[in-house]
Amino acid sequence: MSEQLGVMPAQTVGPYLHIGLRWPDGPYVVPEGTPGAFWIRGRVFDGTGTPVVDAMVESWQADPDGRFDHPDDPRGARPPALAGFRGFGRSETDGNGWYGLLTVKPGSLPEPDGGTEAPHLTLSVFGRGLLHRLVTRLYFPDEPAANAADPVLRSVDADRRGTLLARPAADGFEFDIHLQGDHETVFFAV
Amino acid sequence: MTTQDAPVSSGLVLPRYRRDDVDAHPPLLSPGYKSTVARAPKHPLIYLPQRLTEVTGPLLGEGRVGALDHDLTRQHDGEPQGQRIIVHGRVRDGDGRPVPRTLVEIWQANAAGRYRDARDTWPAPLDPHFEGVGRALTDDQGRYRFITVQPGAYPWRNHDNAWRPAHIHFSLFGRAFTQRLVTQMYFPGDPLFFQDPIFNSVRDPKARDRMIARYDHAGTTPEWALAYEFDIVLRGRESTPFEDEDDHDDE
């Protein structure tokens, strides 16, 4: 039994996170022009309904085949068939609290117990006033059957489940994040 | 044992990451730090069993780091003002295993305590030779190294006469989504700790001490730079998942 090392505590990214965390290609989970690509846009709000202008949203997702190019995917790491697919996105919020990510829909995922997870993105939210990142998930409104069977959505009270569903928008989907307040987004402990 | 070409509808065995102790991280609502009051969620976080999305993560490699990204003193024509320092350390998981080839991103104020940002307007000088941004990849042993200048303390408006202790922001990915961490490195003996609600938001004093770098005299470069060692531990894996897998029930 080796002794556990204590983990490093989290601290806020502060208001100037973009100094160190800005990448020109950050929002592009897939390159512009990728077939089937769409934008996910949304605003981050605080408990007073004020847009959060100094936040950052990061996304992580499977490729359209439901695979990860990662050694801990027990089905084996597999480079995505879709050219330029990175799986990861990062977007600061702008002066009105908007973030944006260009991506494609991930595939469904097998579950250890034989069930299936609906297509989803997992999101981290960072910002001034957030001493640790917040984790949430984004599900797609055009997947009602898969969503109804999704074990994570099912674990959330029905009256709050809607906070995890994106809305259709002109060029993709819209997904607002409410850190607090009447429509507080569901956040997870992972 | 799962193989690459097996059907995947069940029998999937995933690694699992230990949950952090409750006191390791600061509570999201820490009213001494005023910005948390309207931003911390009111509902408790919902426990999410780790699945494929959580146990994998972006492996962002060499393409992200330029030749001088680790040396914040050589990114401009001239040298920045201030005390030159080397900041180095190891990134490991909770079992002491190195986290190799992982991206470490840092940002900081300049020697006068000012960030290169239009919104940072307190009357301290900007340094034309200092951006305050660094990137490095850990090596096979999980080691990283930056060269930079000692950041200054700066005032903020959180409370009467509030000053942030000198610090460098660190961002790490680890190898899995569950290991993602943003933290701050502080300097030993800083007289401003007592009044800083961000540093003190971590309630366990031992956990708080982990955020303070160690002055490393052996690591200095004579007649050139002082050195600080800052080791970072990310969450470790559960040790059991590959043994108790037999049927199903990985909970």
XYZ file of C-alpha atoms in Angstrom:
441
model
C 0.000 0.000 0.000
C 1.855 3.048 -1.145
C 0.927 6.289 0.528
C -1.269 8.667 -1.409
C 0.166 12.048 -2.254
C -2.118 14.974 -1.473
C -3.487 16.605 -4.593
C -2.790 20.205 -5.497
C -5.774 22.410 -4.635
C -7.561 24.309 -7.386
C -7.538 28.106 -7.531
C -9.438 30.557 -9.680
C -8.169 31.460 -13.160
C -8.898 35.077 -12.222
C -10.080 37.791 -14.598
C -7.054 37.673 -16.916
C -7.208 34.015 -17.884
C -7.053 34.805 -21.592
C -3.475 36.056 -21.195
C -2.290 32.498 -20.767
C -5.115 30.387 -22.126
C -5.956 32.038 -25.434
C -5.365 29.949 -28.523
C -6.224 31.317 -31.952
C -7.725 27.933 -32.865
C -9.248 27.324 -29.430
C -12.920 27.284 -30.453
C -12.289 24.888 -33.345
C -12.930 21.325 -32.232
C -12.969 20.731 -35.992
C -11.504 22.990 -38.684
C -13.764 25.423 -40.462
C -15.323 23.822 -43.534
C -15.577 20.352 -41.971
C -18.656 18.587 -43.383
C -21.463 18.511 -40.843
C -19.812 21.075 -38.567
C -21.998 23.459 -36.576
C -21.564 26.131 -33.934
C -22.496 25.743 -30.317
C -22.946 29.187 -28.869
C -24.203 30.318 -25.538
C -23.892 32.816 -22.772
C -22.668 32.377 -19.236
C -24.766 34.139 -16.570
C -24.245 34.697 -12.859
C -26.902 34.547 -10.137
C -28.019 38.122 -10.794
C -28.606 37.379 -14.473
C -25.549 39.384 -15.490
C -23.477 37.947 -18.364
C -20.091 36.679 -17.186
C -17.561 38.381 -19.445
C -14.421 36.850 -17.948
C -15.165 33.136 -18.183
C -13.853 30.321 -20.347
C -15.648 27.192 -21.515
C -13.722 24.061 -22.508
C -15.282 21.073 -24.232
C -14.297 17.427 -24.598
C -16.136 14.844 -26.670
C -15.964 11.604 -28.612
C -15.582 11.641 -32.381
C -18.596 10.972 -34.638
C -17.943 7.228 -34.304
C -18.096 7.439 -30.526
C -14.354 6.852 -30.158
C -11.517 8.586 -28.343
C -7.956 8.746 -29.619
C -6.750 7.938 -26.132
C -4.988 4.905 -24.618
C -7.580 4.593 -21.847
C -10.435 3.997 -24.234
C -10.583 0.217 -23.588
C -11.625 -0.355 -27.182
C -8.203 0.981 -28.185
C -7.018 4.455 -29.120
C -8.133 5.240 -32.636
C -7.322 8.345 -34.630
C -10.595 9.931 -35.759
C -11.764 9.243 -39.286
C -12.750 12.902 -39.542
C -9.759 14.983 -40.658
C -8.682 17.630 -38.174
C -10.986 16.464 -35.372
C -9.372 17.451 -32.043
C -12.139 16.569 -29.603
C -11.199 19.523 -27.437
C -12.395 23.107 -27.643
C -11.710 26.230 -25.620
C -13.539 29.547 -25.839
C -13.398 32.666 -23.720
C -16.620 34.586 -23.220
C -16.789 37.947 -24.977
C -17.969 41.340 -23.722
C -21.566 40.071 -23.708
C -20.833 36.729 -22.083
C -20.934 34.669 -25.303
C -18.731 31.666 -25.985
C -18.613 29.632 -29.194
C -17.339 26.215 -30.273
C -17.284 24.787 -33.803
C -17.773 21.055 -33.664
C -19.575 17.970 -34.966
C -21.939 15.683 -33.138
C -20.183 12.947 -31.181
C -21.334 9.348 -31.499
C -23.154 7.443 -28.778
C -20.955 5.732 -26.209
C -21.120 2.253 -24.723
C -21.446 2.051 -20.961
C -19.621 -0.395 -18.722
C -22.911 -2.042 -17.731
C -24.113 -2.466 -21.283
C -26.239 0.663 -21.579
C -25.609 3.525 -23.954
C -24.819 7.161 -23.374
C -26.488 9.657 -25.678
C -24.251 11.939 -27.762
C -22.912 14.629 -25.465
C -20.121 17.090 -24.846
C -18.622 17.479 -21.414
C -17.884 21.095 -20.524
C -15.647 22.787 -17.964
C -16.407 26.347 -16.942
C -13.646 28.537 -15.514
C -13.749 32.162 -14.445
C -13.112 34.828 -11.870
C -15.040 33.857 -8.761
C -14.892 30.151 -9.605
C -12.347 28.676 -7.220
C -12.560 25.364 -9.063
C -13.865 24.603 -12.536
C -17.506 23.626 -12.899
C -18.334 20.530 -14.933
C -21.507 20.088 -16.932
C -22.724 18.203 -19.994
C -24.426 19.338 -23.176
C -26.994 17.050 -24.829
C -28.656 17.509 -28.215
C -32.372 18.284 -28.628
C -32.661 16.179 -31.782
C -31.832 12.932 -29.952
C -34.985 12.359 -27.872
C -34.783 8.556 -27.815
C -31.092 8.436 -26.929
C -31.530 11.155 -24.325
C -34.421 9.301 -22.702
C -32.146 6.287 -22.196
C -29.079 8.214 -21.085
C -27.983 7.202 -17.582
C -26.628 10.640 -16.667
C -29.732 12.527 -17.756
C -31.858 9.974 -15.935
C -29.881 10.589 -12.735
C -30.902 14.257 -12.768
C -34.262 15.467 -11.410
C -36.700 15.807 -14.282
C -37.317 19.471 -13.573
C -33.614 20.343 -13.920
C -32.784 18.036 -16.843
C -33.645 20.726 -19.364
C -30.621 22.774 -18.301
C -28.447 20.129 -19.982
C -30.253 20.302 -23.335
C -29.049 22.617 -26.094
C -31.596 24.487 -28.221
C -31.609 24.505 -32.023
C -30.164 27.682 -33.520
C -29.652 29.053 -37.014
C -26.135 27.699 -37.443
C -26.157 24.930 -34.847
C -27.188 24.960 -31.227
C -27.446 27.356 -28.323
C -26.517 26.375 -24.781
C -26.568 28.957 -21.998
C -24.871 28.257 -18.695
C -26.395 29.692 -15.514
C -23.916 29.518 -12.670
C -26.683 30.306 -10.200
C -30.291 31.512 -10.151
C -33.693 30.174 -11.169
C -32.324 28.238 -14.132
C -29.089 27.132 -12.500
C -27.354 24.630 -14.776
C -26.772 21.155 -13.405
C -23.122 20.788 -12.431
C -21.422 17.487 -11.690
C -18.786 16.174 -9.321
C -16.525 13.928 -11.386
C -9.794 -8.779 -21.172
C -11.211 -6.317 -23.648
C -9.563 -6.358 -27.021
C -9.665 -3.794 -29.736
C -11.991 -5.655 -32.003
C -14.384 -7.077 -29.416
C -17.996 -5.968 -29.444
C -18.326 -3.094 -27.070
C -21.903 -3.095 -25.920
C -20.873 -4.419 -22.518
C -17.928 -5.714 -20.535
C -16.147 -2.403 -20.963
C -13.583 -1.983 -18.216
C -12.624 1.582 -17.486
C -9.920 2.979 -15.262
C -11.302 5.081 -12.454
C -9.876 8.137 -10.775
C -10.070 8.650 -7.037
C -12.369 11.345 -5.806
C -10.497 14.229 -4.151
C -10.905 14.596 -0.381
C -13.445 17.189 0.515
C -10.846 19.547 1.946
C -8.374 19.382 -0.914
C -10.100 22.069 -2.972
C -11.655 25.338 -1.841
C -15.437 25.473 -1.411
C -16.994 27.145 -4.434
C -18.844 29.525 -2.144
C -16.131 31.327 -0.170
C -17.779 34.649 0.713
C -14.492 36.275 1.726
C -13.749 36.186 -1.996
C -16.648 38.345 -3.094
C -16.871 37.197 -6.696
C -17.923 33.723 -5.510
C -21.178 34.987 -4.018
C -23.130 35.374 -7.268
C -21.146 32.769 -9.178
C -21.014 29.675 -6.979
C -23.883 27.263 -7.766
C -26.495 26.949 -5.004
C -27.403 23.352 -5.765
C -25.008 20.674 -4.597
C -22.928 19.116 -7.385
C -24.420 15.870 -8.710
C -22.198 12.836 -8.377
C -21.256 11.576 -11.836
C -19.876 8.048 -12.163
C -16.826 8.254 -14.429
C -17.454 6.993 -17.931
C -15.547 7.089 -21.210
C -15.711 10.870 -21.564
C -14.341 11.447 -18.063
C -11.492 8.911 -18.065
C -10.129 10.108 -21.405
C -8.948 13.622 -22.174
C -7.141 15.750 -24.707
C -3.493 14.752 -25.128
C -2.222 18.070 -26.360
C 1.341 17.664 -27.424
C 4.322 19.176 -29.107
C 2.372 21.235 -31.633
C 1.233 23.528 -28.822
C 4.659 24.607 -27.583
C 7.078 26.902 -29.429
C 10.842 26.928 -28.880
C 10.871 29.936 -26.517
C 7.506 29.421 -24.864
C 9.127 28.138 -21.649
C 11.394 31.197 -21.355
C 9.359 34.296 -20.557
C 12.550 36.392 -20.480
C 13.409 35.795 -24.147
C 10.117 36.395 -25.923
C 10.957 40.009 -26.814
C 13.983 41.907 -28.113
C 14.999 43.064 -24.659
C 14.983 41.430 -21.256
C 12.131 42.126 -18.899
C 12.652 44.052 -15.676
C 12.766 42.172 -12.420
C 14.399 39.306 -10.591
C 15.036 36.414 -12.967
C 13.812 33.058 -11.614
C 13.704 29.453 -12.710
C 10.478 27.639 -11.835
C 10.639 23.884 -12.185
C 9.036 20.774 -10.778
C 7.354 17.482 -11.460
C 3.792 16.696 -12.361
C 2.720 13.411 -10.762
C -0.490 11.639 -9.932
C -1.610 10.751 -6.413
C 0.359 7.486 -6.538
C 3.579 9.288 -7.374
C 3.569 8.260 -11.016
C 4.931 10.927 -13.359
C 2.505 12.547 -15.781
C 4.580 12.634 -18.964
C 4.142 14.751 -22.102
C 1.412 16.914 -20.680
C 0.900 20.582 -21.437
C 1.597 23.099 -18.667
C 0.394 26.657 -19.312
C 1.306 29.603 -17.065
C 0.502 33.298 -16.903
C 1.440 36.027 -14.472
C 1.805 39.710 -13.683
C 5.108 41.467 -14.397
C 7.696 42.425 -11.773
C 5.650 45.512 -10.863
C 2.515 43.442 -10.341
C 0.704 44.456 -13.513
C -0.914 42.172 -16.081
C -0.694 42.881 -19.762
C -4.430 43.479 -20.073
C -6.452 46.565 -20.931
C -8.626 46.015 -17.861
C -5.673 46.042 -15.475
C -5.338 49.779 -14.976
C -3.717 50.314 -11.603
C -0.742 52.711 -11.793
C 2.155 50.286 -12.041
C 4.349 50.216 -15.145
C 3.801 47.832 -18.020
C 6.977 46.176 -19.226
C 7.377 46.260 -23.016
C 9.570 43.176 -22.798
C 7.223 41.002 -20.771
C 4.138 39.205 -21.995
C 3.658 37.037 -18.914
C 2.715 33.861 -20.803
C 4.507 30.516 -20.866
C 3.956 26.968 -22.106
C 5.900 23.769 -21.637
C 5.450 20.034 -22.013
C 6.508 17.713 -19.226
C 9.226 15.225 -20.131
C 9.030 11.452 -19.691
C 9.557 11.867 -15.935
C 6.851 14.512 -15.679
C 9.366 17.356 -15.280
C 8.796 20.887 -16.528
C 10.904 24.063 -16.392
C 10.192 27.751 -16.962
C 12.404 30.828 -16.852
C 10.605 33.987 -15.892
C 10.739 36.956 -13.512
C 9.445 37.198 -9.971
C 5.897 38.585 -10.263
C 4.898 41.537 -8.074
C 1.982 41.761 -5.683
C -0.946 43.893 -6.808
C -3.992 45.554 -5.288
C -7.530 44.481 -6.031
C -10.830 45.707 -4.772
C -12.080 42.679 -2.894
C -11.808 44.273 0.566
C -10.178 47.257 2.214
C -6.525 47.517 1.171
C -6.625 44.097 -0.526
C -3.409 42.824 -2.165
C -2.858 39.548 -3.946
C 0.253 37.707 -2.817
C 2.707 37.237 -5.701
C 1.645 34.211 -7.739
C 1.915 32.424 -11.058
C -1.210 30.833 -12.576
C -0.809 27.199 -13.670
C -3.108 25.209 -15.954
C -2.723 21.439 -16.400
C -4.560 18.753 -18.333
C -3.069 15.524 -17.001
C -4.107 12.481 -19.041
C -7.838 12.483 -18.330
C -10.710 14.931 -18.100
C -10.945 14.131 -14.369
C -7.378 15.397 -13.843
C -7.874 18.869 -15.339
C -6.589 21.463 -12.877
C -6.045 25.206 -12.716
C -4.118 26.451 -9.694
C -1.720 29.163 -8.554
C 1.860 28.909 -7.348
C 2.787 31.147 -4.415
C 6.186 32.118 -3.013
C 7.529 31.108 0.407
C 7.302 33.630 3.220
C 4.930 35.997 1.439
C 3.699 38.533 4.032
C 0.361 38.926 2.227
C -1.051 35.448 2.811
C -2.928 36.422 5.972
C -5.333 38.757 4.189
C -5.818 36.875 0.909
C -9.190 35.119 0.623
C -8.212 33.200 -2.517
C -5.165 31.545 -0.938
C -7.095 31.015 2.307
C -10.147 29.570 0.557
C -8.315 26.229 0.815
C -9.238 25.227 4.323
C -6.793 22.417 5.057
C -3.471 24.079 6.002
C -1.501 21.153 4.575
C -3.290 21.471 1.245
C -2.717 25.228 1.296
C 1.006 24.704 1.854
C 1.192 22.605 -1.307
C 0.535 25.770 -3.303
C 3.726 27.397 -1.963
C 6.832 26.708 -4.039
C 10.076 25.683 -2.329
C 13.107 27.938 -2.684
C 15.685 25.711 -4.384
C 19.195 27.006 -3.899
C 20.752 24.009 -5.617
C 18.635 24.742 -8.667
C 19.825 28.333 -9.059
C 22.119 29.351 -11.882
C 25.086 31.251 -10.395
C 25.177 34.934 -11.229
C 22.001 34.602 -13.261
C 18.788 33.299 -11.649
C 17.226 32.131 -8.408
C 15.158 28.954 -8.483
C 11.897 27.655 -7.076
C 10.640 24.093 -7.146
C 6.905 23.542 -7.522
C 5.673 19.957 -7.663
C 2.118 19.366 -8.744
C 0.068 16.301 -7.840
C -3.025 15.482 -9.904
C -5.643 12.924 -8.953
C -4.522 9.311 -8.925
C -6.281 6.259 -10.261
C -8.161 3.724 -8.249
C -5.949 0.688 -8.056
C -8.629 -1.978 -8.400
C -10.618 -1.735 -11.626
C -8.697 -4.302 -13.636
C -8.987 -7.008 -10.970
C -12.619 -6.912 -9.933
C -14.034 -6.603 -13.372
C -15.226 -10.154 -14.034
C -18.846 -9.698 -14.950
C -20.071 -6.215 -14.812
C -20.815 -3.917 -11.967
C -18.111 -1.351 -12.066
C -20.366 1.061 -10.232
